Short mmCIF file of N, CA and C in Angstrom, two decimals:
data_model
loop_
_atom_site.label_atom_id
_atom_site.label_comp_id
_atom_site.label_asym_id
_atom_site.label_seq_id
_atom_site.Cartn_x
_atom_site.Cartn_y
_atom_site.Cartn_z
N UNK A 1 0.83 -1.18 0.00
CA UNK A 1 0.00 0.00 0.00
C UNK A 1 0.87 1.25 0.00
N UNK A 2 0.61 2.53 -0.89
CA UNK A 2 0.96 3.19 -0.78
C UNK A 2 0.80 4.59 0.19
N UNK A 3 2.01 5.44 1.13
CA UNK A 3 1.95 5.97 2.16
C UNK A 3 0.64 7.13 1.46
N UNK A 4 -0.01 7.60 2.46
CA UNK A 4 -0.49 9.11 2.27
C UNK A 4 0.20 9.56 1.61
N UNK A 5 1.83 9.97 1.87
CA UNK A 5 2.62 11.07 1.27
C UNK A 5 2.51 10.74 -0.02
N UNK A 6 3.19 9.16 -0.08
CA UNK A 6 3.03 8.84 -1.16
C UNK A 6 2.49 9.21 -2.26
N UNK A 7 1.16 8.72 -2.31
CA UNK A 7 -0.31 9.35 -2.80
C UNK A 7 -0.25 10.48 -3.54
N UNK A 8 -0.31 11.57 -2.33
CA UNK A 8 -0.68 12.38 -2.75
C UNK A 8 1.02 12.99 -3.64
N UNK A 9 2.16 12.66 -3.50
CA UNK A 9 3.02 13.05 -4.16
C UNK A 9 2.69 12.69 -5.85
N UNK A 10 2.61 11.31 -5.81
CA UNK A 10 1.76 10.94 -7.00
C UNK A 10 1.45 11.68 -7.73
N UNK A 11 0.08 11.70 -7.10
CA UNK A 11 -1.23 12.92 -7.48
C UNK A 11 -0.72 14.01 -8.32
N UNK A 12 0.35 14.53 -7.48
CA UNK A 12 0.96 15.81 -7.98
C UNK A 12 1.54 15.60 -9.18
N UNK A 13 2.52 14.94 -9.18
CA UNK A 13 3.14 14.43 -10.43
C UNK A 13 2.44 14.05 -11.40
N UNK A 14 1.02 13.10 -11.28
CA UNK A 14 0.71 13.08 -12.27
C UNK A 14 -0.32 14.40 -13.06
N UNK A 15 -0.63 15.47 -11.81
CA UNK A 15 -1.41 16.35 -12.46
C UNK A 15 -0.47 17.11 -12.90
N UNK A 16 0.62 17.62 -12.72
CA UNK A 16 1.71 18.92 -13.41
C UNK A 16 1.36 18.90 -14.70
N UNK A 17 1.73 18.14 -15.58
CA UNK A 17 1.63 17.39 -16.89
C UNK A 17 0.11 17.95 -17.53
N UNK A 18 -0.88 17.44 -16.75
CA UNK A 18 -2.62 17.78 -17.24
C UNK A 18 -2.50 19.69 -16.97
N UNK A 19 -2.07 20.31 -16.11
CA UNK A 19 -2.20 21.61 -15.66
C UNK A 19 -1.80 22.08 -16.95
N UNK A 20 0.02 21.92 -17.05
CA UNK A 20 0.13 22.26 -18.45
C UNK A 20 -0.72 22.30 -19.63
N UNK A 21 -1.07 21.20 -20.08
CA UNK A 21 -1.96 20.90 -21.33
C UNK A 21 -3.44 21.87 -21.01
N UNK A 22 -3.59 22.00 -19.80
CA UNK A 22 -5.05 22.76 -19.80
C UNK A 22 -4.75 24.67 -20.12
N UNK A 23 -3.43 24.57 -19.29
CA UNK A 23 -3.20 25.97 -19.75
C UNK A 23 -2.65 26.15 -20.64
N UNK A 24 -2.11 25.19 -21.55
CA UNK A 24 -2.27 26.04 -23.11
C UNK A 24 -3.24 25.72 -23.69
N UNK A 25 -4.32 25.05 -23.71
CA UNK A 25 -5.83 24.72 -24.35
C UNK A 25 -6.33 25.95 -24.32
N UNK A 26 -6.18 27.01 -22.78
CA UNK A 26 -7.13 28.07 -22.61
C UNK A 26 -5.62 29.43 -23.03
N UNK A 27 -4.83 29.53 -23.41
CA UNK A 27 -4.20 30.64 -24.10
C UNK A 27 -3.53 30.63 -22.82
N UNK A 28 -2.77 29.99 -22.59
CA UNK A 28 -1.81 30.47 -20.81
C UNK A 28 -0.99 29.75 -21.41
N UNK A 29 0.12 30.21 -21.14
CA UNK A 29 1.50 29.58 -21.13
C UNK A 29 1.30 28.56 -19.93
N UNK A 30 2.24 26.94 -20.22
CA UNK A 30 1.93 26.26 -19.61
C UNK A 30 3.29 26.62 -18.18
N UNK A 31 3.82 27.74 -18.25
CA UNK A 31 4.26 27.87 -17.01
C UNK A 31 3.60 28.34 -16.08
N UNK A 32 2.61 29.14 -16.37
CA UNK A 32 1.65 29.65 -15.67
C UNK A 32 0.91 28.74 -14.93
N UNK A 33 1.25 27.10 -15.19
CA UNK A 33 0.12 25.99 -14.53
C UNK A 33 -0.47 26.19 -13.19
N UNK A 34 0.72 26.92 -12.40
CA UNK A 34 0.46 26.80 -11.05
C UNK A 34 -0.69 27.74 -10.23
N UNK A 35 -0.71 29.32 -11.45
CA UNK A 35 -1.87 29.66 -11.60
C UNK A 35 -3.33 29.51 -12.06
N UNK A 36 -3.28 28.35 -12.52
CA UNK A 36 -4.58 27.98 -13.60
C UNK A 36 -5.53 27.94 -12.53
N UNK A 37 -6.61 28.42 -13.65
CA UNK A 37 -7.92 28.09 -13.56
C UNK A 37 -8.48 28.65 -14.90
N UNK A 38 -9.59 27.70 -15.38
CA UNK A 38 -10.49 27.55 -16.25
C UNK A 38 -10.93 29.84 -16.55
N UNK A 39 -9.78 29.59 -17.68
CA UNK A 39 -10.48 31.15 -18.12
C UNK A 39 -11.60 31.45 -19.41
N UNK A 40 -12.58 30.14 -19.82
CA UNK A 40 -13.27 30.42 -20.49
C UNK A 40 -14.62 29.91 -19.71
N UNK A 41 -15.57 30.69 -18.73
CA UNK A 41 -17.08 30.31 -18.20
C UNK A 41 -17.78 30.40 -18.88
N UNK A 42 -18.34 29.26 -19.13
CA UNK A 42 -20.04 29.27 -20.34
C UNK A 42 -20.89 29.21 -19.13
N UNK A 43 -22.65 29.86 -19.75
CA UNK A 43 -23.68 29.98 -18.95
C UNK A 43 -24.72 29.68 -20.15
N UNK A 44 -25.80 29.55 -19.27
CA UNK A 44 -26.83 29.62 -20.14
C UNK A 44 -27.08 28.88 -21.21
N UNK A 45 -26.37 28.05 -21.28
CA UNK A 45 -26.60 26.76 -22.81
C UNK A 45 -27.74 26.19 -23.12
N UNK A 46 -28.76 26.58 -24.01
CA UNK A 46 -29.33 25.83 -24.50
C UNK A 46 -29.27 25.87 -26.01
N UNK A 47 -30.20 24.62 -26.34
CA UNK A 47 -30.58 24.33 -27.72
C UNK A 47 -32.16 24.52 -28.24
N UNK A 48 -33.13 25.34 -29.07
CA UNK A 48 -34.16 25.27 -29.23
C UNK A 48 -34.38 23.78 -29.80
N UNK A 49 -35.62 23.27 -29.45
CA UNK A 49 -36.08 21.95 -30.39
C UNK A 49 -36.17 22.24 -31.89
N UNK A 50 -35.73 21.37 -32.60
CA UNK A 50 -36.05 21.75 -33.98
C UNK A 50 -37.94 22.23 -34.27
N UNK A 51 -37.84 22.67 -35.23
CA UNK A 51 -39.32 23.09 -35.51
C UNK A 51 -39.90 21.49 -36.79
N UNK A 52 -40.58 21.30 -36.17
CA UNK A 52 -41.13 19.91 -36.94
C UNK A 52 -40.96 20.05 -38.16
N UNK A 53 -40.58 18.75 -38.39
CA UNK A 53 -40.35 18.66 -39.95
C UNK A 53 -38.67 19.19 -40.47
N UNK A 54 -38.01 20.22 -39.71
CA UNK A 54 -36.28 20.39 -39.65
C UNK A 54 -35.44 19.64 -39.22
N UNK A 55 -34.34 19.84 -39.75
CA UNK A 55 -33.42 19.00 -39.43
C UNK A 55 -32.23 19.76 -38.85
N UNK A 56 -32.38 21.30 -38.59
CA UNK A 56 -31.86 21.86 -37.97
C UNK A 56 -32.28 23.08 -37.10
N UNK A 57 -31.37 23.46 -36.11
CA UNK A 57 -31.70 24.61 -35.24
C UNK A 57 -31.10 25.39 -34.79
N UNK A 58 -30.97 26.50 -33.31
CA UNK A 58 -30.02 26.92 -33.26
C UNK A 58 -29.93 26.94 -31.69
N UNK A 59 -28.70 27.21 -31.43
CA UNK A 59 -27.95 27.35 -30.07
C UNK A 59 -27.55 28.51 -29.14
N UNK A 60 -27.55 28.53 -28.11
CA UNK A 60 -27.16 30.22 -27.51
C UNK A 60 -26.49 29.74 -26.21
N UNK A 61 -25.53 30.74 -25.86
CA UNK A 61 -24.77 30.47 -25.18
C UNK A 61 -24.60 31.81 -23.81
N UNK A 62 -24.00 32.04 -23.12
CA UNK A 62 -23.50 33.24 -22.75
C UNK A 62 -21.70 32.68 -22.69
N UNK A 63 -20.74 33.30 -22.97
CA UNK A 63 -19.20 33.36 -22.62
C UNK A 63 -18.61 34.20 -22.14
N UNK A 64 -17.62 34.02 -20.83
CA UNK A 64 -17.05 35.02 -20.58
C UNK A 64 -15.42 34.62 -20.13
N UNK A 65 -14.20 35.55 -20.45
CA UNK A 65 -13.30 34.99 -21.00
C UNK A 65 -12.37 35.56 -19.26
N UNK A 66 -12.50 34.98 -18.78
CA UNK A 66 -11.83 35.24 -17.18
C UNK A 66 -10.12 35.20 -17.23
N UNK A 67 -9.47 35.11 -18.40
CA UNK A 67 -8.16 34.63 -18.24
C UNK A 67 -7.37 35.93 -18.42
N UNK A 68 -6.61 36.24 -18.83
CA UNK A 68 -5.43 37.33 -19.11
C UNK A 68 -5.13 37.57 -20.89
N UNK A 69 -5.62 36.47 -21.56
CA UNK A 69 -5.41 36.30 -23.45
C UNK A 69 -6.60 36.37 -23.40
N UNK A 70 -6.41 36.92 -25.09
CA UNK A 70 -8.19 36.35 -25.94
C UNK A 70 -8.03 34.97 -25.73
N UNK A 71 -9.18 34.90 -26.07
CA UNK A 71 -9.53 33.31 -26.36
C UNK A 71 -10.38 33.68 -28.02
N UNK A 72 -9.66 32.70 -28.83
CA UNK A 72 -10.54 32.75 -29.94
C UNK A 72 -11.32 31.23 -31.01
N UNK A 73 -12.97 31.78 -30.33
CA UNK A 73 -13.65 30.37 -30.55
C UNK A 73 -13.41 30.43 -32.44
N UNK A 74 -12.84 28.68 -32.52
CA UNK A 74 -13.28 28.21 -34.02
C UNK A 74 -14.37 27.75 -34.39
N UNK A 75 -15.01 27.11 -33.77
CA UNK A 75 -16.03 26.36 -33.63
C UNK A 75 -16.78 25.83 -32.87
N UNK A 76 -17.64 24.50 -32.95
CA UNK A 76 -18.39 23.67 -31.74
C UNK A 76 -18.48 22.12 -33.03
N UNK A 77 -18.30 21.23 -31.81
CA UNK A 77 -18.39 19.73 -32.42
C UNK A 77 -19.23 19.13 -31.29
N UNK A 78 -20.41 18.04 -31.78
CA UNK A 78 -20.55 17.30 -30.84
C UNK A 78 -20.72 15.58 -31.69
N UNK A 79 -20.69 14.59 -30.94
CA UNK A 79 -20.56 13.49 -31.69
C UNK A 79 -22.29 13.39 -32.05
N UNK A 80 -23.26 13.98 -31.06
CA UNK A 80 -24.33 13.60 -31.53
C UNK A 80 -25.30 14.25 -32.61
N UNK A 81 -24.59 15.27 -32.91
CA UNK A 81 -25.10 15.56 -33.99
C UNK A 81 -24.12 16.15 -36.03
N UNK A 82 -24.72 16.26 -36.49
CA UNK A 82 -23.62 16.08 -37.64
C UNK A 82 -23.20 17.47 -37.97
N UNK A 83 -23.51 18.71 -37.64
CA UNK A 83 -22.33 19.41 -37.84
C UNK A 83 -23.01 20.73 -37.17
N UNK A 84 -21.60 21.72 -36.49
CA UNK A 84 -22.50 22.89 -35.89
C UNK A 84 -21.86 24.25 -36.53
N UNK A 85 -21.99 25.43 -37.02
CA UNK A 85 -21.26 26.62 -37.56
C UNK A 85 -21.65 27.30 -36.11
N UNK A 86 -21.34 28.29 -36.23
CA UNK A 86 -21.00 29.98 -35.63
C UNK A 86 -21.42 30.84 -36.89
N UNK A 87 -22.90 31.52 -36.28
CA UNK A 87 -23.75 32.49 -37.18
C UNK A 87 -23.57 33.60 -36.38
N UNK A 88 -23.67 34.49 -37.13
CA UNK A 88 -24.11 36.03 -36.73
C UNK A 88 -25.49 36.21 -37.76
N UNK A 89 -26.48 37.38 -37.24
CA UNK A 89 -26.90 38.05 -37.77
C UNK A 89 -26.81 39.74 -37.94
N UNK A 90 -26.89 40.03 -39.11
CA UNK A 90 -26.39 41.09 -39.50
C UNK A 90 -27.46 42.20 -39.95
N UNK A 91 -27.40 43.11 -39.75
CA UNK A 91 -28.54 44.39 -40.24
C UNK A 91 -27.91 45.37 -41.35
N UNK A 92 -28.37 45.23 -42.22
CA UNK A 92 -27.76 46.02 -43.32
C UNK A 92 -29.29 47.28 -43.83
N UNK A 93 -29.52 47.91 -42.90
CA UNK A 93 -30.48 49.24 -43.72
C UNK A 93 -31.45 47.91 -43.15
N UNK A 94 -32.74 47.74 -44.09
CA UNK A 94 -34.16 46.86 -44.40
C UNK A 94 -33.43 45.54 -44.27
N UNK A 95 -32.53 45.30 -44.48
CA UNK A 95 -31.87 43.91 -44.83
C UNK A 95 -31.54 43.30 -43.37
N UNK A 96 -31.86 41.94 -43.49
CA UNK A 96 -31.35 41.25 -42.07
C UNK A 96 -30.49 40.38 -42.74
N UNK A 97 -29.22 39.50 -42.78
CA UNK A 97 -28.75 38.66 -43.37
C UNK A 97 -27.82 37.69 -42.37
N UNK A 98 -27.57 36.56 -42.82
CA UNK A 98 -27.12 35.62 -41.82
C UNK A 98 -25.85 35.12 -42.45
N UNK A 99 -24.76 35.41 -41.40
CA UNK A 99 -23.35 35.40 -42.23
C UNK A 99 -22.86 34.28 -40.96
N UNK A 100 -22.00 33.28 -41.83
CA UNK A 100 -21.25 32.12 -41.32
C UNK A 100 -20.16 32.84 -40.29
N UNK A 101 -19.62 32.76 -39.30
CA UNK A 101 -18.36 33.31 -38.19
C UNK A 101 -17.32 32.33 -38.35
N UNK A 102 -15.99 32.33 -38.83
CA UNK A 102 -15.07 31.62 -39.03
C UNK A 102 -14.78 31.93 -37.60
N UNK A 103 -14.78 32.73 -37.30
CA UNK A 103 -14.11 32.61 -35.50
C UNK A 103 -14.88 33.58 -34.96
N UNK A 104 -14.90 34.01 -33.61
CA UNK A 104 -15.58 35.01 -32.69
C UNK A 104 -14.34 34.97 -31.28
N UNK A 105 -13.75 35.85 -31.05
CA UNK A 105 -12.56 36.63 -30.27
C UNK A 105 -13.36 36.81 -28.69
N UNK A 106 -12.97 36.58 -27.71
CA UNK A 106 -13.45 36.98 -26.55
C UNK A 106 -12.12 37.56 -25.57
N UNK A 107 -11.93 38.80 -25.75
CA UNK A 107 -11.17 39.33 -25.12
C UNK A 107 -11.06 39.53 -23.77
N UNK A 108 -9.96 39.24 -22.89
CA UNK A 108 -9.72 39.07 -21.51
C UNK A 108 -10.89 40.36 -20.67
N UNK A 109 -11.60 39.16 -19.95
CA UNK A 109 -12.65 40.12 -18.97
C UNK A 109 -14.09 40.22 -19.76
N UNK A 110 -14.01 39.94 -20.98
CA UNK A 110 -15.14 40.25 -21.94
C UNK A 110 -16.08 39.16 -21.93
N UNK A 111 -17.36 39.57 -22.14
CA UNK A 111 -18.72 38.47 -22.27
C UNK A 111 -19.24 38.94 -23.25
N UNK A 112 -19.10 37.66 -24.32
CA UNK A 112 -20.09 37.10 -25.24
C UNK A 112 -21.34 36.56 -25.18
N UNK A 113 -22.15 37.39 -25.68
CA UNK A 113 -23.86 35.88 -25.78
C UNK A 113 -23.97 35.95 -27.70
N UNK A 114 -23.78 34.35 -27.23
CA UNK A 114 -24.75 33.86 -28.66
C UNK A 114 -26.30 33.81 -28.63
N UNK A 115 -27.10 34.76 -28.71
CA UNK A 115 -28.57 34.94 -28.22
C UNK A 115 -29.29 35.08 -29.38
N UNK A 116 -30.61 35.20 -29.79
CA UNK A 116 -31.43 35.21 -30.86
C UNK A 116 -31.43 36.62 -31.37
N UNK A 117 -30.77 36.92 -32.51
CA UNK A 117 -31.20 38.08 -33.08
C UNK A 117 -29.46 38.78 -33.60
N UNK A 118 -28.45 38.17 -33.11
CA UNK A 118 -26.96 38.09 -33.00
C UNK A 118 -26.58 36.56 -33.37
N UNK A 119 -25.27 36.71 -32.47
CA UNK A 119 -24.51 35.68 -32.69
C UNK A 119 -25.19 34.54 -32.45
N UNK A 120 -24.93 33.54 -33.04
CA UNK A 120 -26.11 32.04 -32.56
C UNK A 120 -25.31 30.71 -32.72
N UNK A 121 -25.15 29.53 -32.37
CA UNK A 121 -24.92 28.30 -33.38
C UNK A 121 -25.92 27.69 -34.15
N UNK A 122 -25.39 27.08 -35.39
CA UNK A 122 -26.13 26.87 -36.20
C UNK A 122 -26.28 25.64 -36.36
N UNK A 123 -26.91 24.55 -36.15
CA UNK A 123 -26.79 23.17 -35.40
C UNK A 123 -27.86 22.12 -36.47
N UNK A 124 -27.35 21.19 -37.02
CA UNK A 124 -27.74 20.69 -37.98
C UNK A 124 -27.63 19.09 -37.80
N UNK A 125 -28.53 18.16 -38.37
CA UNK A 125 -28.53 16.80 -37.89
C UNK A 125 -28.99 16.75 -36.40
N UNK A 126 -30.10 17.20 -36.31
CA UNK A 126 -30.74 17.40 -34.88
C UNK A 126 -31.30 15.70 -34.63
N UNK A 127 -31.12 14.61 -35.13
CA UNK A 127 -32.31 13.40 -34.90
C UNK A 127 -31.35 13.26 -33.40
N UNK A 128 -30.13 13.35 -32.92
CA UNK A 128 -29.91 12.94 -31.69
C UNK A 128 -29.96 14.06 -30.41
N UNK A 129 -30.96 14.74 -30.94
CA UNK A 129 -31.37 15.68 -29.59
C UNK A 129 -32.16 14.92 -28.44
N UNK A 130 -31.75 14.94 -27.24
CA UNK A 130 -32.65 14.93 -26.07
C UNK A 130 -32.98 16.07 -25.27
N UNK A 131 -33.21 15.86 -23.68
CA UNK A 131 -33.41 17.15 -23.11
C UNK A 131 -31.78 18.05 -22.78
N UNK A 132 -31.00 16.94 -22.76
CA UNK A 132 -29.64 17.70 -23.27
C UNK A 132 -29.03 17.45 -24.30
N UNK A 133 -27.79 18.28 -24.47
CA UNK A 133 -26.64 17.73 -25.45
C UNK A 133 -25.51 18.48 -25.21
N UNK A 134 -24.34 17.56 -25.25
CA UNK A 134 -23.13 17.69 -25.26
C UNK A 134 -21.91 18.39 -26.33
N UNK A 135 -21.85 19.35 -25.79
CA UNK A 135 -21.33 20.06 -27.08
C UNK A 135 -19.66 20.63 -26.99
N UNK A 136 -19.20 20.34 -27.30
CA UNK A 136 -16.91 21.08 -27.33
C UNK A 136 -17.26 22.20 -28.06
N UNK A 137 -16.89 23.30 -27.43
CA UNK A 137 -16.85 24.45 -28.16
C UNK A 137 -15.28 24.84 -28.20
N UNK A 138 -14.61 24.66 -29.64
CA UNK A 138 -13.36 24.72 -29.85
C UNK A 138 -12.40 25.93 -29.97
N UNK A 139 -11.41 26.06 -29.54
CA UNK A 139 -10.22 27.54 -29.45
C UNK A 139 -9.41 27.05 -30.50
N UNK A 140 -8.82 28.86 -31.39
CA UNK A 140 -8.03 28.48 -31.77
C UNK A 140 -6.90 27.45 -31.55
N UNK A 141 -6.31 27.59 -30.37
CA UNK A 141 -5.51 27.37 -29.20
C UNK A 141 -5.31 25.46 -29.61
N UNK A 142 -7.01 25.07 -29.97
CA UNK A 142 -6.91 23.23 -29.82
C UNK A 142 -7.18 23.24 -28.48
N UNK A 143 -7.55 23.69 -27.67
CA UNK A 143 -8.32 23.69 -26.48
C UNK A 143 -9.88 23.50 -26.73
N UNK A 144 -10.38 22.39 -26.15
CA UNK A 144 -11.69 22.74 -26.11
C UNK A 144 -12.48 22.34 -24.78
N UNK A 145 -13.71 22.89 -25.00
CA UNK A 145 -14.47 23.38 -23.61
C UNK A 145 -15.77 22.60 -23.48
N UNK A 146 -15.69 21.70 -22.57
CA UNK A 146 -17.08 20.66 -22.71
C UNK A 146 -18.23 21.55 -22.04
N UNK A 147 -19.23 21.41 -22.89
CA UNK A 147 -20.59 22.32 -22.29
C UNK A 147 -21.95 20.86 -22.47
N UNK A 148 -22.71 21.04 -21.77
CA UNK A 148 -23.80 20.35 -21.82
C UNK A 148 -24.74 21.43 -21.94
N UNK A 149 -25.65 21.52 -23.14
CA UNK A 149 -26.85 22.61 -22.98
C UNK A 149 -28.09 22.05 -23.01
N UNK A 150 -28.86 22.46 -22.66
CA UNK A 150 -30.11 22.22 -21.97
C UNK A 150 -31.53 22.27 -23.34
N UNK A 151 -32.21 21.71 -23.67
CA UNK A 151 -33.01 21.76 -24.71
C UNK A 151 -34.18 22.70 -24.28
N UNK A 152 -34.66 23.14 -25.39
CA UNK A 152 -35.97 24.26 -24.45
C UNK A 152 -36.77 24.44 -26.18
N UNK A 153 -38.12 24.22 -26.13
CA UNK A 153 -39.34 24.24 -26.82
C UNK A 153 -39.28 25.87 -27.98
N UNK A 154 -39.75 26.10 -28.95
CA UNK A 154 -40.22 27.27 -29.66
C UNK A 154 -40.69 27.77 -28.34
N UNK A 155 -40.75 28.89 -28.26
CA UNK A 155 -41.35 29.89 -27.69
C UNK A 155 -40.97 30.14 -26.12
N UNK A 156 -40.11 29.64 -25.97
CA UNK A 156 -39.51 29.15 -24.23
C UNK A 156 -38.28 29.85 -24.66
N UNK A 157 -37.49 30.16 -23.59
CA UNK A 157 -35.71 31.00 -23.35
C UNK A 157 -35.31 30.24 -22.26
#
């Protein structure tokens, strides 16, 4: 059996290694490990139900970037469904138009919402929706951020 000290020396050793890898996932130099903590907080995740008869929908989020770097989102993947973009909507004069986001920047201290009428995900291959879903929302960085969002009906927030 191994001592307490033991153990927990272990422990240590084997987390140094994970600290690193988490702080460069979130834009920290991995010397910084000893300071880490999680500088990208998601809130508010849900997914609307598709509208009958679609096969797609959309997503909203709130983000806020607690670390010292941007953080800059590429994307979102989840295995259960087949593919998700990053939308904005846009106001041009009379014109509303819906433009694809190759990335969206969240600058240190700054909060993002992906909310209806703005930024959104665009979420497609909905047949494996339940009352949740599991979604990686990806950083330039190759860091990504496990979120579970919450499903919610037309006409519900």
């Amino acid at each position: 059996m191994f001592s307490r000290r033991r153990r927990l020396l272990t422990l240590i050793v084997l987390a140094a290694p994970a600290a690193g890898i988490f702080a460069a996932a979130h834009g920290q130099s991995p010397d910084s490990a000893a300071a880490v903590r999680p500088a990208l907080t998601v809130t508010e995740a849900r997914v609307r139900q598709p509208i009958p008869g679609q096969d797609k929908t959309v997503g909203y989020f709130t983000a806020r970037n607690d670390g010292t770097a941007p953080i800059v989102l590429v994307g979102a993947q989840s295995p259960s469904l087949r593919s998700i973009e990053m939308h904005a909507i846009l106001h041009d004069g009379d014109m509303v138009r819906m433009r694809r986001q190759q990335t969206v920047e969240i600058a240190p201290g700054e909060t993002v919402r992906f909310q209806p009428g703005g930024l959104h995900l665009m979420i497609f291959g909905t047949a494996g929706l339940g009352e949740t879903v599991d979604i990686e929302l990806v950083t330039a960085s190759g860091g990504r951020v496990p979120v579970t969002f919450r499903t919610f009906a037309l006409g519900e927030q």
